[in-house]
Coordinates of C-alpha atoms and ligand atoms in Angstrom, one line a residue:
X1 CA -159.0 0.6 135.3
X2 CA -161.1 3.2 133.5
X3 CA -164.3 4.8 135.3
X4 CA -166.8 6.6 132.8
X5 CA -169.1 8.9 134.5
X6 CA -172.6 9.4 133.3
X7 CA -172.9 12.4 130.9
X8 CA -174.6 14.4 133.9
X9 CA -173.1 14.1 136.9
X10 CA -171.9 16.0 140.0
X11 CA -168.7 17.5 141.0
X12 CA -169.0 15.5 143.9
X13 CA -169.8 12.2 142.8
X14 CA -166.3 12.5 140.8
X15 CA -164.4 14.0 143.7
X16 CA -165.9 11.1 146.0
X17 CA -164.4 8.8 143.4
X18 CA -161.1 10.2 143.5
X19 CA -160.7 10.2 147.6
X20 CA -161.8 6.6 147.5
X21 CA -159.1 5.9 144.8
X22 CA -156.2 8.0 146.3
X23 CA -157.7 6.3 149.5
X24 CA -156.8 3.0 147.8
X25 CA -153.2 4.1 147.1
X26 CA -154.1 4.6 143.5
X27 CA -153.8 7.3 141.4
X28 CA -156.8 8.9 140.0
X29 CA -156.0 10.4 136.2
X30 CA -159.0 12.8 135.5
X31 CA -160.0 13.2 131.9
X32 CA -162.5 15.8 130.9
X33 CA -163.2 15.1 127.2
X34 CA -166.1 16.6 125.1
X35 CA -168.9 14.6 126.0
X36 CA -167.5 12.1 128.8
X37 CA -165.2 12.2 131.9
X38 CA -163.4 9.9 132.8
X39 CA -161.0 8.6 135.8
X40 CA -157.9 6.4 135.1
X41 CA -157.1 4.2 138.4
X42 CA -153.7 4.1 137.9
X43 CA -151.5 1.5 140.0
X44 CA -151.9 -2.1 141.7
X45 CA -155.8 -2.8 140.4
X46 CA -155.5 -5.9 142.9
X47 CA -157.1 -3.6 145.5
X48 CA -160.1 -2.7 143.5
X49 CA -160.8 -6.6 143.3
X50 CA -163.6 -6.6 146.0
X51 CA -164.8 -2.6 145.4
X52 CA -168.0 -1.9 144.1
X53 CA -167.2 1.1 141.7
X54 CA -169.8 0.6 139.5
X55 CA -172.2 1.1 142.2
X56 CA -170.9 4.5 143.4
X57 CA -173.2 7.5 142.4
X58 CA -172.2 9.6 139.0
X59 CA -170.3 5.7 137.5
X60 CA -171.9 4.5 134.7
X61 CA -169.1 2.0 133.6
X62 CA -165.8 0.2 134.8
X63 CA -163.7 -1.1 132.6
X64 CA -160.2 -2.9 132.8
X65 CA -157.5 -1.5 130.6
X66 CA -156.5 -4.5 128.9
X67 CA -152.9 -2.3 127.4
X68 CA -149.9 -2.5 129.7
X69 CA -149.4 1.1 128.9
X70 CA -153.0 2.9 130.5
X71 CA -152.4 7.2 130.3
X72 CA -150.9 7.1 126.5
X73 CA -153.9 4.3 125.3
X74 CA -156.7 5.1 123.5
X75 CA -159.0 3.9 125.7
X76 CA -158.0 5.9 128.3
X77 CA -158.7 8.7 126.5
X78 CA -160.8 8.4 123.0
X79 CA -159.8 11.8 121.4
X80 CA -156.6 12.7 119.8
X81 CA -154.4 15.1 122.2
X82 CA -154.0 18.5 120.7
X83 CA -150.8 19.3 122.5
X84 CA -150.5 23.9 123.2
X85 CA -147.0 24.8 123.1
X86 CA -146.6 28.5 123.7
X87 CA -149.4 29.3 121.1
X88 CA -148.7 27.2 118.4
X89 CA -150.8 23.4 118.5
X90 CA -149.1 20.1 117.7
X91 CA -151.7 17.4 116.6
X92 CA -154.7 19.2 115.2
X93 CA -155.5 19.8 111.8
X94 CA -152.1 22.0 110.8
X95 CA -149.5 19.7 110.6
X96 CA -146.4 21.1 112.0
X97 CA -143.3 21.1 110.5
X98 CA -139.8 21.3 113.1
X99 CA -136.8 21.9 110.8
X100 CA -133.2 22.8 111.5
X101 CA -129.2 21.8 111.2
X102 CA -128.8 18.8 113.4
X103 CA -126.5 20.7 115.9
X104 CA -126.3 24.3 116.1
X105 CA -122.6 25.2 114.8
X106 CA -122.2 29.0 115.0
X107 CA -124.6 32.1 115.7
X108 CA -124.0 33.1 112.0
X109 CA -125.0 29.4 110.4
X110 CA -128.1 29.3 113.0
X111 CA -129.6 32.7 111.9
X112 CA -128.8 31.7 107.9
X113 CA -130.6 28.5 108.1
X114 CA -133.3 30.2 110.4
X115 CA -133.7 32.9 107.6
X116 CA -134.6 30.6 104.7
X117 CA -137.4 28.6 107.3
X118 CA -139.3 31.3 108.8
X119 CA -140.9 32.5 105.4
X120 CA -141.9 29.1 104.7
X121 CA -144.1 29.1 107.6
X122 CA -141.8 26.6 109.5
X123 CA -142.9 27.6 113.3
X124 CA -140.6 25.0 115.2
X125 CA -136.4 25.6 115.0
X126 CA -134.7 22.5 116.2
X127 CA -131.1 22.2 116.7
X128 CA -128.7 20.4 119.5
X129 CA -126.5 22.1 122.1
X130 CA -126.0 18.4 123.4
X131 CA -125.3 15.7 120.9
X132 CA -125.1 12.7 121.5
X133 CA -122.6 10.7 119.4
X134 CA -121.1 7.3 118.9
X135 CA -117.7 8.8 119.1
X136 CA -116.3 10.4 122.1
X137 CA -114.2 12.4 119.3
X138 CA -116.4 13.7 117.3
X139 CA -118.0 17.4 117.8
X140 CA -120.2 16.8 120.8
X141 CA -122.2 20.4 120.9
X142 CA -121.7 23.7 122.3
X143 CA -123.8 23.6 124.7
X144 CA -125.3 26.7 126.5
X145 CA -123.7 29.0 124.2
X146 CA -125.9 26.9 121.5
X147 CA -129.0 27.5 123.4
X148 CA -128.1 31.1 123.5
X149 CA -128.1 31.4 119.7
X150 CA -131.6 29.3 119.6
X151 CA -133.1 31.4 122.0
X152 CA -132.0 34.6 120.0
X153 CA -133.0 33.8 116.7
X154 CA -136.3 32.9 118.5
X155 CA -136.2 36.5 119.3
X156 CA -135.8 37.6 116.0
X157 CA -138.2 34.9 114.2
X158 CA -140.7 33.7 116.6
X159 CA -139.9 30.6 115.9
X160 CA -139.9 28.2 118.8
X161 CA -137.1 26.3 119.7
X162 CA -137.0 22.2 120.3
X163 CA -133.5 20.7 121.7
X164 CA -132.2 18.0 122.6
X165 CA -131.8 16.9 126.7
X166 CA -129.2 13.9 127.4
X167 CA -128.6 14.3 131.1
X168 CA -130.7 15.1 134.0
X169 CA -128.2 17.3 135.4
X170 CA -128.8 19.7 131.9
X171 CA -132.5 19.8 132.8
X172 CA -132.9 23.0 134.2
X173 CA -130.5 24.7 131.9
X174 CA -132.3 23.1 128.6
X175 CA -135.8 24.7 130.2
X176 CA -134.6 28.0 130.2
X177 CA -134.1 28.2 126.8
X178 CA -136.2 25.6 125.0
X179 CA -140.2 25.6 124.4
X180 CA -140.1 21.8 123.6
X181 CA -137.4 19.3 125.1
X182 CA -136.4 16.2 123.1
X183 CA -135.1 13.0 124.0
X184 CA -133.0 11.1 121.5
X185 CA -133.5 7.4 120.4
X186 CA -130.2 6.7 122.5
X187 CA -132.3 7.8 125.6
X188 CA -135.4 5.9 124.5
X189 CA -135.3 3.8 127.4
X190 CA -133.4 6.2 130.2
X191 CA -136.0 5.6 133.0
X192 CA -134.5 8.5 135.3
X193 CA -134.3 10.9 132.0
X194 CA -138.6 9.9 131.3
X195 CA -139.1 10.9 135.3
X196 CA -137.5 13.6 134.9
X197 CA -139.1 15.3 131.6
X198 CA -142.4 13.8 133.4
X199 CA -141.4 16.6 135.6
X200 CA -141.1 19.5 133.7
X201 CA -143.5 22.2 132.6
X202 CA -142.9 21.5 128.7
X203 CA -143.6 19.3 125.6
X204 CA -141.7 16.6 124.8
X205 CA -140.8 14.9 122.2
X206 CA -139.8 11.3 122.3
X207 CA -138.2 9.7 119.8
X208 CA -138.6 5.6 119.2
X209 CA -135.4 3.8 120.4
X210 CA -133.8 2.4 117.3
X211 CA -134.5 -0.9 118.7
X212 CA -137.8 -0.3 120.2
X213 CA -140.6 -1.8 120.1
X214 CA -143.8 -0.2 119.8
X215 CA -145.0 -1.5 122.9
X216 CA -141.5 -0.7 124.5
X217 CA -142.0 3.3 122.8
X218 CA -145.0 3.6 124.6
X219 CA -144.4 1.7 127.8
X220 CA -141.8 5.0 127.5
X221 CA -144.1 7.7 126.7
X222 CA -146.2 5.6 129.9
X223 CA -143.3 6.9 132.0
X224 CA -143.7 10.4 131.5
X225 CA -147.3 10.7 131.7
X226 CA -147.3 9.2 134.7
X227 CA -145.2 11.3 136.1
X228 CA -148.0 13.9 135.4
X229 CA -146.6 15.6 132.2
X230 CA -149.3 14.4 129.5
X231 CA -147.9 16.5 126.7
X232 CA -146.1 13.6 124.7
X233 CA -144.9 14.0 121.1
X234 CA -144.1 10.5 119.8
X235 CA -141.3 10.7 117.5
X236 CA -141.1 7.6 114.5
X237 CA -137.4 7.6 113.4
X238 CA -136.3 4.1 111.2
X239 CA -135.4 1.5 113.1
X240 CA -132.6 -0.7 112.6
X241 CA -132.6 -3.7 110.3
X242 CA -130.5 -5.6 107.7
X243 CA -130.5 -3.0 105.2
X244 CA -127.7 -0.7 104.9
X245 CA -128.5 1.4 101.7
X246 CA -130.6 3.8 104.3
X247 CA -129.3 4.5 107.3
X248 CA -132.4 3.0 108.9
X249 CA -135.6 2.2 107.9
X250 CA -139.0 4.3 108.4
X251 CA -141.6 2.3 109.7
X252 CA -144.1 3.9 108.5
X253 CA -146.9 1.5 109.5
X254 CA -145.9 2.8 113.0
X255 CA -147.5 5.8 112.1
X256 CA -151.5 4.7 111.7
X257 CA -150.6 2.0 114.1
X258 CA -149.7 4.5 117.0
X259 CA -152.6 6.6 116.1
X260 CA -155.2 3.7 116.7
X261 CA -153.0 2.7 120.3
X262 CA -152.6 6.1 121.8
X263 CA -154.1 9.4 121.6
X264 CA -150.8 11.1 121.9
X265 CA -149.9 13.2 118.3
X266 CA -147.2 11.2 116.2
X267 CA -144.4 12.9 114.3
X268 CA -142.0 11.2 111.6
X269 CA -138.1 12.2 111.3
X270 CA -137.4 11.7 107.8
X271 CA -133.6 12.4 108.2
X272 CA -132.7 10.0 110.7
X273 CA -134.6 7.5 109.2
X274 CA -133.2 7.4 105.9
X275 CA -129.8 9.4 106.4
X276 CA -129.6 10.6 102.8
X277 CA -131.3 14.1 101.9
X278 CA -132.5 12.6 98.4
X279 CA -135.1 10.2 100.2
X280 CA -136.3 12.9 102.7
X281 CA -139.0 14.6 100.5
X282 CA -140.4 11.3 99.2
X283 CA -140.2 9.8 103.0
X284 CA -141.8 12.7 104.4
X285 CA -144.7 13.0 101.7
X286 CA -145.6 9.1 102.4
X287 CA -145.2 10.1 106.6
X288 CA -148.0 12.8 106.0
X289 CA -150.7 10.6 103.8
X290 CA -149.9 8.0 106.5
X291 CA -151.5 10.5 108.8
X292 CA -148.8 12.0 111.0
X293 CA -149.1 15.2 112.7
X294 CA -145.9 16.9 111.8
X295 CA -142.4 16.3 110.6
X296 CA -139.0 16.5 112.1
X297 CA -135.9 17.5 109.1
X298 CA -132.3 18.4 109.5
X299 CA -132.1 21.5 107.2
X300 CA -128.4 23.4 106.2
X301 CA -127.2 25.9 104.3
X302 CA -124.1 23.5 103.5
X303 CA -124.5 20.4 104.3
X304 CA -121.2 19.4 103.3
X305 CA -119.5 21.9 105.7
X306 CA -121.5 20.9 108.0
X307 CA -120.3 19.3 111.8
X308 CA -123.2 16.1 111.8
X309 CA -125.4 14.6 109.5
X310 CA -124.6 16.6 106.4
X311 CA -125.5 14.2 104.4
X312 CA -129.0 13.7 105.3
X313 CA -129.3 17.3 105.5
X314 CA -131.6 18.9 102.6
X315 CA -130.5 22.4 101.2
X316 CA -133.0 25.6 101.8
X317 CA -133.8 25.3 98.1
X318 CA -134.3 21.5 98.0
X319 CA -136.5 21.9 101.3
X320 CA -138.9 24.7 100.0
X321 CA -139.5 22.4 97.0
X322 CA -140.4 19.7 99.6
X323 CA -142.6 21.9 101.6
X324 CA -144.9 22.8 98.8
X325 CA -145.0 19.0 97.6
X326 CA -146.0 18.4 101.4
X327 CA -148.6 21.1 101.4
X328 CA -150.6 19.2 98.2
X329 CA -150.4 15.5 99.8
X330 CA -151.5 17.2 103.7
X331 CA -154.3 18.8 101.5
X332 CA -155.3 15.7 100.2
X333 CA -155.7 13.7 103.4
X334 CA -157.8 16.8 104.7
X335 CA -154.9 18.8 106.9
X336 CA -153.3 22.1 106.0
X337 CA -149.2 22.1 106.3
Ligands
LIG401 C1 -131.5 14.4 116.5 O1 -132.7 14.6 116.2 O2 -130.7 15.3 116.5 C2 -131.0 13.1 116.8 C3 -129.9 12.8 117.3 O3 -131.9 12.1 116.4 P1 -132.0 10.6 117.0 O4 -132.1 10.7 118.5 O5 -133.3 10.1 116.4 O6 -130.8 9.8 116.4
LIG402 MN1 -128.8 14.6 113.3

């Protein structure tokens, strides 16, 4: 249930609202937008079946939320979430660009790839310490001493660092070092792992479940809002289908569809989604006119040396080219890259 106050109201009126919702056993979800506040009643609306809301002073309308997912809907909350993450913005007019190996393999590698990003204006380093593969035998991360080398090429750039979190015993450890956690498609639908980045005094960014649904991805993104952490980055990846030229395909309608369900800021993995570095400029080009707020790109100084996803990795050289093709299309559709 949403409760829109009157554009003039008092404090009180809205705090009165809240006691009587939290009174209920609800939860009261305050939203203070430009010109409207308003309260999501979140929980069994059975109880609210008999209860005069609309009648209470400072309520000028009730209305159901007809969306299984309420905190992540648009009607919850009518403007797009601009999402601070230690100074930098994720869903307002510069789109933001998070770029990186797909694991980090050595301090030395890290800092050469980090070198070619920063002077393109690349403000996001991602890179895993955790991987998560299909094989038990193949390079599974170095964990903390990977984080180690994020954070210090942080120091040196200023670049912020996104990783990877797999397991809820990790979760302290990944905070210390990263500004931005991520949770894989693999992890999609990990329940405890949602509750537990719900939890946590960071962004994160969620990646659609291979499988997923867009319902089911925000049902997710449901999980960790409701656990009171509202900064949500929804992550389009390709999703699985008969074709086996790419290694999955981009939805890319998911991108404008997202942005009329859910207020939450949308960014589109190229790499994952196509798994070959000579679709990833094209792919990401086609993500930015469809309106997404950023882009997520495995980036290596040799991809064929390199430990995961070489191949969908684009070289320093190939990803400059990319980023000033990117720049003209986010100019066209009125955003600055
Ligand atoms: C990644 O970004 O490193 C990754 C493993 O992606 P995904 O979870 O989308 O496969
Ligand atoms: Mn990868």
């Amino acid at each position: 249930m949403i409760i829109v106050l009157k554009p003039i109201h008092q404090e009180e009126d809205l705090h009165r609202i809240v006691r009587k919702l939290e009174d209920l056993g609800l939860c009261a979800h305050i939203s203070k937008g430009e010109h409207r506040t308003i309260i999501g009643a979140i929980g069994d609306e059975r109880v609210l079946r008999d209860v005069p809301l609309e009648s209470m002073p400072g309520v000028e309308s009730v209305l159901p939320i007809l969306k299984p997912y309420k905190l992540v809907s648009r009607e919850f909350q009518p403007e797009g979430t601009v999402i601070g993450a230690n100074g930098r913005s994720i869903g307002g007019r510069q789109i933001q660009v998070f770029a990186g190996p797909c694991a980090v393999e050595s301090r030395e590698v890290l800092e050469e790839i980090a070198e070619t990003l920063s002077p393109l204006g690349v403000q996001f380093l991602r890179g895993g310490a955790f991987k998560p593969r299909t094989s038990p035998y193949s390079f599974q991360g170095w964990g903390e001493k990977a984080l180690k080398f994020l954070a210090g090429v942080r120091e040196r750039t200023g670049m912020l660092v996104v990783t990877e979190l797999m397991d809820p015993r990790d979760t302290v450890l990944i905070c210390k070092y990263a500004d931005i956690v991520q949770i894989g498609t693999r992890n999609m639908q990990n329940f405890r792992l949602l509750t537990e980045v719900g939890n946590i005094d960071k962004p994160v960014i969620l990646k659609r479940g291979m499988c997923a649904t867009i319902k089911e991805f925000l049902m997710s993104a449901e999980y960790i809002l409701a656990q009171g952490n509202d900064r949500v980055i929804l992550c389009e990846r390709g999703i699985r289908t008969f074709e086996t030229e790419t290694r999955n395909t981009l939805d890319i309608s998911a991108v404008p569809l997202l942005k009329q369900l859910t207020h939450l800021p949308v960014i589109v993995d190229p790499s994952h989604a196509v798994g070959r570095a000579d679709l990833v400029p094209a792919v990401s080009k086609a993500a930015i006119a469809a309106g997404a707020d950023g882009l997520l790109v495995e980036v290596h100084v040799r991809p064929e040396e390199a430990m995961s996803d070489g191949p969908q990795s684009l070289r320093p050289e190939a990803f400059a080219a990319m980023m000033e093709e990117c720049r003209r299309v986010a100019e066209a559709v009125g955003r600055t890259l």
